[in-house]
Amino acid sequence: MLVLGLDMAVGPGRAMAQRLLGTDVSAYQTSINWTTVKNGGVVFAWSKATEGSGWYSTYLGGQESGAAGVGILIGAYHFARPSSNPNITGASSADTEAAYFWSYASSYVKADGAHLVPMLDWEDTGATVAAGFTAATMSAWVNEWCYAVSNYA
């Protein structure tokens, strides 16, 4: 996935929007040449740290140090599995997944100007309206995960 952000470049008499180029990486990218990535224009990246409440990436540390080593802003992300943990709080919940993420990725959350805030990736195709996930419950789940992670930080 390619992630785009906006930045403002100020020139004589007018400001022009410029797109910052970013990416996400996971265990599917086992060997990354971060210098090549940076030379391709990427300035920020997120690395998949955890998924659900039982999977973690053994590549997070290397991806984090590789990106940071060439000056790419880096952050850790969690791949949400609300269909496996459908509750907002308590057992099998957004809180469960937030605690799992934090237990593994907390050392990669740094306020040093070289790291990004944690990110939540929501792609769970099992979290449907038919399964009880309305827009309101999805929003509540995401808000709870974010709230819990921010409280750990």
PDB file of C-alpha atoms in Angstrom:
ATOM      1  CA  MET A   1       0.000   0.000   0.000  1.00  0.00           C
ATOM      2  CA  LEU A   2       1.248   3.477  -0.813  1.00  0.00           C
ATOM      3  CA  VAL A   3       0.327   6.261   1.603  1.00  0.00           C
ATOM      4  CA  LEU A   4       0.266   9.894   0.551  1.00  0.00           C
ATOM      5  CA  GLY A   5       0.322  12.936   2.800  1.00  0.00           C
ATOM      6  CA  LEU A   6       0.276  16.653   2.159  1.00  0.00           C
ATOM      7  CA  ASP A   7       2.938  19.202   2.886  1.00  0.00           C
ATOM      8  CA  MET A   8       3.167  22.827   1.869  1.00  0.00           C
ATOM      9  CA  ALA A   9       6.096  24.113  -0.165  1.00  0.00           C
ATOM     10  CA  VAL A  10       6.203  27.871  -0.128  1.00  0.00           C
ATOM     11  CA  GLY A  11       7.494  29.609  -3.219  1.00  0.00           C
ATOM     12  CA  PRO A  12       7.583  33.228  -4.247  1.00  0.00           C
ATOM     13  CA  GLY A  13       4.109  34.637  -3.886  1.00  0.00           C
ATOM     14  CA  ARG A  14       2.178  31.389  -3.507  1.00  0.00           C
ATOM     15  CA  ALA A  15       2.025  28.139  -1.618  1.00  0.00           C
ATOM     16  CA  MET A  16       1.853  24.928  -3.606  1.00  0.00           C
ATOM     17  CA  ALA A  17       0.816  21.594  -2.153  1.00  0.00           C
ATOM     18  CA  GLN A  18       3.346  18.797  -2.457  1.00  0.00           C
ATOM     19  CA  ARG A  19       2.615  15.159  -1.757  1.00  0.00           C
ATOM     20  CA  LEU A  20       4.844  13.355   0.674  1.00  0.00           C
ATOM     21  CA  LEU A  21       5.430   9.767  -0.331  1.00  0.00           C
ATOM     22  CA  GLY A  22       5.098   6.996   2.239  1.00  0.00           C
ATOM     23  CA  THR A  23       4.588   3.259   2.407  1.00  0.00           C
ATOM     24  CA  ASP A  24       3.707   0.429   4.723  1.00  0.00           C
ATOM     25  CA  VAL A  25       5.695  -2.769   5.062  1.00  0.00           C
ATOM     26  CA  SER A  26       5.001  -6.101   6.699  1.00  0.00           C
ATOM     27  CA  ALA A  27       6.463  -9.575   7.066  1.00  0.00           C
ATOM     28  CA  TYR A  28       5.859 -10.022   3.331  1.00  0.00           C
ATOM     29  CA  GLN A  29       8.809  -7.701   2.732  1.00  0.00           C
ATOM     30  CA  THR A  30      11.576  -9.704   4.371  1.00  0.00           C
ATOM     31  CA  SER A  31      14.510  -7.816   2.889  1.00  0.00           C
ATOM     32  CA  ILE A  32      14.212  -4.100   2.207  1.00  0.00           C
ATOM     33  CA  ASN A  33      16.912  -1.868   0.788  1.00  0.00           C
ATOM     34  CA  TRP A  34      15.913   1.257   2.683  1.00  0.00           C
ATOM     35  CA  THR A  35      18.441   3.413   0.826  1.00  0.00           C
ATOM     36  CA  THR A  36      16.716   2.524  -2.448  1.00  0.00           C
ATOM     37  CA  VAL A  37      13.333   3.239  -0.843  1.00  0.00           C
ATOM     38  CA  LYS A  38      14.532   6.658   0.343  1.00  0.00           C
ATOM     39  CA  ASN A  39      16.104   7.416  -3.043  1.00  0.00           C
ATOM     40  CA  GLY A  40      12.697   6.628  -4.567  1.00  0.00           C
ATOM     41  CA  GLY A  41      11.235   9.554  -2.640  1.00  0.00           C
ATOM     42  CA  VAL A  42       9.696   7.779   0.366  1.00  0.00           C
ATOM     43  CA  VAL A  43       9.921   9.945   3.493  1.00  0.00           C
ATOM     44  CA  PHE A  44       7.756   7.958   5.915  1.00  0.00           C
ATOM     45  CA  ALA A  45       6.697   4.365   6.520  1.00  0.00           C
ATOM     46  CA  TRP A  46       4.765   2.182   8.908  1.00  0.00           C
ATOM     47  CA  SER A  47       5.810  -1.373   9.713  1.00  0.00           C
ATOM     48  CA  LYS A  48       3.273  -4.027  10.678  1.00  0.00           C
ATOM     49  CA  ALA A  49       3.888  -4.978  14.295  1.00  0.00           C
ATOM     50  CA  THR A  50       0.895  -7.114  15.281  1.00  0.00           C
ATOM     51  CA  GLU A  51      -2.371  -8.582  14.079  1.00  0.00           C
ATOM     52  CA  GLY A  52      -5.378  -9.458  16.187  1.00  0.00           C
ATOM     53  CA  SER A  53      -4.319 -10.769  19.563  1.00  0.00           C
ATOM     54  CA  GLY A  54      -1.918 -13.528  18.589  1.00  0.00           C
ATOM     55  CA  TRP A  55       0.419 -12.596  15.718  1.00  0.00           C
ATOM     56  CA  TYR A  56       3.501 -10.387  15.755  1.00  0.00           C
ATOM     57  CA  SER A  57       6.132  -9.580  13.173  1.00  0.00           C
ATOM     58  CA  THR A  58       9.669 -10.821  13.655  1.00  0.00           C
ATOM     59  CA  TYR A  59      10.734  -8.212  11.070  1.00  0.00           C
ATOM     60  CA  LEU A  60       9.573  -5.086  12.912  1.00  0.00           C
ATOM     61  CA  GLY A  61      12.913  -4.388  14.599  1.00  0.00           C
ATOM     62  CA  GLY A  62      14.948  -4.660  11.423  1.00  0.00           C
ATOM     63  CA  GLN A  63      12.452  -2.645   9.423  1.00  0.00           C
ATOM     64  CA  GLU A  64      12.355   0.045  12.089  1.00  0.00           C
ATOM     65  CA  SER A  65      16.132   0.355  12.374  1.00  0.00           C
ATOM     66  CA  GLY A  66      16.622   0.178   8.606  1.00  0.00           C
ATOM     67  CA  ALA A  67      14.155   2.968   7.887  1.00  0.00           C
ATOM     68  CA  ALA A  68      15.354   5.164  10.744  1.00  0.00           C
ATOM     69  CA  GLY A  69      18.949   4.544   9.698  1.00  0.00           C
ATOM     70  CA  VAL A  70      18.431   6.281   6.363  1.00  0.00           C
ATOM     71  CA  GLY A  71      16.216   9.053   7.749  1.00  0.00           C
ATOM     72  CA  ILE A  72      12.791   7.677   6.855  1.00  0.00           C
ATOM     73  CA  LEU A  73      10.206   8.487   9.545  1.00  0.00           C
ATOM     74  CA  ILE A  74       8.899   5.118  10.798  1.00  0.00           C
ATOM     75  CA  GLY A  75       6.023   3.914  12.947  1.00  0.00           C
ATOM     76  CA  ALA A  76       4.456   0.626  13.989  1.00  0.00           C
ATOM     77  CA  TYR A  77       0.966  -0.438  12.968  1.00  0.00           C
ATOM     78  CA  HIS A  78      -1.562  -2.984  14.163  1.00  0.00           C
ATOM     79  CA  PHE A  79      -3.753  -4.996  11.791  1.00  0.00           C
ATOM     80  CA  ALA A  80      -7.166  -5.082  13.499  1.00  0.00           C
ATOM     81  CA  ARG A  81      -9.186  -8.295  13.720  1.00  0.00           C
ATOM     82  CA  PRO A  82     -12.475  -7.110  15.233  1.00  0.00           C
ATOM     83  CA  SER A  83     -14.297 -10.158  13.856  1.00  0.00           C
ATOM     84  CA  SER A  84     -12.154 -12.220  16.268  1.00  0.00           C
ATOM     85  CA  ASN A  85     -12.347  -9.679  19.101  1.00  0.00           C
ATOM     86  CA  PRO A  86     -15.743  -8.008  18.571  1.00  0.00           C
ATOM     87  CA  ASN A  87     -16.272  -6.398  21.978  1.00  0.00           C
ATOM     88  CA  ILE A  88     -15.413  -2.772  22.587  1.00  0.00           C
ATOM     89  CA  THR A  89     -14.014  -3.352  26.095  1.00  0.00           C
ATOM     90  CA  GLY A  90     -13.359  -6.360  28.319  1.00  0.00           C
ATOM     91  CA  ALA A  91     -12.544  -9.816  27.016  1.00  0.00           C
ATOM     92  CA  SER A  92     -12.099 -10.315  23.247  1.00  0.00           C
ATOM     93  CA  SER A  93     -12.178  -6.608  22.511  1.00  0.00           C
ATOM     94  CA  ALA A  94     -10.494  -3.568  21.067  1.00  0.00           C
ATOM     95  CA  ASP A  95      -8.782  -3.270  24.458  1.00  0.00           C
ATOM     96  CA  THR A  96      -7.467  -6.832  24.081  1.00  0.00           C
ATOM     97  CA  GLU A  97      -5.908  -5.973  20.738  1.00  0.00           C
ATOM     98  CA  ALA A  98      -4.533  -2.650  21.999  1.00  0.00           C
ATOM     99  CA  ALA A  99      -2.872  -4.383  24.959  1.00  0.00           C
ATOM    100  CA  TYR A 100      -1.402  -7.013  22.637  1.00  0.00           C
ATOM    101  CA  PHE A 101      -0.052  -4.348  20.279  1.00  0.00           C
ATOM    102  CA  TRP A 102       1.437  -2.383  23.156  1.00  0.00           C
ATOM    103  CA  SER A 103       3.037  -5.472  24.713  1.00  0.00           C
ATOM    104  CA  TYR A 104       5.016  -6.023  21.533  1.00  0.00           C
ATOM    105  CA  ALA A 105       5.443  -2.618  19.917  1.00  0.00           C
ATOM    106  CA  SER A 106       5.840  -0.202  22.845  1.00  0.00           C
ATOM    107  CA  SER A 107       9.613   0.012  22.445  1.00  0.00           C
ATOM    108  CA  TYR A 108       9.082   1.238  18.857  1.00  0.00           C
ATOM    109  CA  VAL A 109       6.844   4.120  19.931  1.00  0.00           C
ATOM    110  CA  LYS A 110       9.271   6.965  20.484  1.00  0.00           C
ATOM    111  CA  ALA A 111       8.858  10.718  20.824  1.00  0.00           C
ATOM    112  CA  ASP A 112      12.158  11.494  19.127  1.00  0.00           C
ATOM    113  CA  GLY A 113      11.094  13.196  15.915  1.00  0.00           C
ATOM    114  CA  ALA A 114      12.146  10.128  13.875  1.00  0.00           C
ATOM    115  CA  HIS A 115       9.134   7.943  14.645  1.00  0.00           C
ATOM    116  CA  LEU A 116       5.454   8.186  13.763  1.00  0.00           C
ATOM    117  CA  VAL A 117       2.527   7.593  16.090  1.00  0.00           C
ATOM    118  CA  PRO A 118       1.050   4.073  16.020  1.00  0.00           C
ATOM    119  CA  MET A 119      -1.473   3.355  13.305  1.00  0.00           C
ATOM    120  CA  LEU A 120      -4.452   1.019  13.131  1.00  0.00           C
ATOM    121  CA  ASP A 121      -5.110  -0.856   9.880  1.00  0.00           C
ATOM    122  CA  TRP A 122      -8.751  -1.933   9.487  1.00  0.00           C
ATOM    123  CA  GLU A 123      -9.300  -4.389   6.637  1.00  0.00           C
ATOM    124  CA  ASP A 124     -11.122  -7.219   8.401  1.00  0.00           C
ATOM    125  CA  THR A 125     -13.642  -8.515   5.856  1.00  0.00           C
ATOM    126  CA  GLY A 126     -15.410 -10.432   8.624  1.00  0.00           C
ATOM    127  CA  ALA A 127     -16.410  -7.206  10.371  1.00  0.00           C
ATOM    128  CA  THR A 128     -19.583  -6.646   8.372  1.00  0.00           C
ATOM    129  CA  VAL A 129     -23.008  -5.230   9.102  1.00  0.00           C
ATOM    130  CA  ALA A 130     -24.323  -8.805   8.878  1.00  0.00           C
ATOM    131  CA  ALA A 131     -21.904  -9.747  11.671  1.00  0.00           C
ATOM    132  CA  GLY A 132     -23.185  -6.869  13.819  1.00  0.00           C
ATOM    133  CA  PHE A 133     -20.639  -4.224  12.897  1.00  0.00           C
ATOM    134  CA  THR A 134     -22.558  -1.058  12.152  1.00  0.00           C
ATOM    135  CA  ALA A 135     -20.780   2.189  11.374  1.00  0.00           C
ATOM    136  CA  ALA A 136     -21.297   3.171  15.026  1.00  0.00           C
ATOM    137  CA  THR A 137     -19.824  -0.058  16.433  1.00  0.00           C
ATOM    138  CA  MET A 138     -16.865   0.084  14.027  1.00  0.00           C
ATOM    139  CA  SER A 139     -16.212   3.672  15.060  1.00  0.00           C
ATOM    140  CA  ALA A 140     -16.491   2.793  18.757  1.00  0.00           C
ATOM    141  CA  TRP A 141     -14.087  -0.151  18.304  1.00  0.00           C
ATOM    142  CA  VAL A 142     -11.505   2.015  16.530  1.00  0.00           C
ATOM    143  CA  ASN A 143     -11.878   4.845  19.053  1.00  0.00           C
ATOM    144  CA  GLU A 144     -11.407   2.424  21.951  1.00  0.00           C
ATOM    145  CA  TRP A 145      -8.266   0.908  20.404  1.00  0.00           C
ATOM    146  CA  CYS A 146      -6.808   4.372  19.843  1.00  0.00           C
ATOM    147  CA  TYR A 147      -7.798   5.538  23.321  1.00  0.00           C
ATOM    148  CA  ALA A 148      -6.243   2.463  24.958  1.00  0.00           C
ATOM    149  CA  VAL A 149      -2.961   2.776  23.018  1.00  0.00           C
ATOM    150  CA  SER A 150      -2.726   6.493  23.770  1.00  0.00           C
ATOM    151  CA  ASN A 151      -3.222   5.741  27.461  1.00  0.00           C
ATOM    152  CA  TYR A 152      -0.374   3.214  27.395  1.00  0.00           C
ATOM    153  CA  ALA A 153       1.871   5.820  25.801  1.00  0.00           C
TER     154      ALA A 153
END
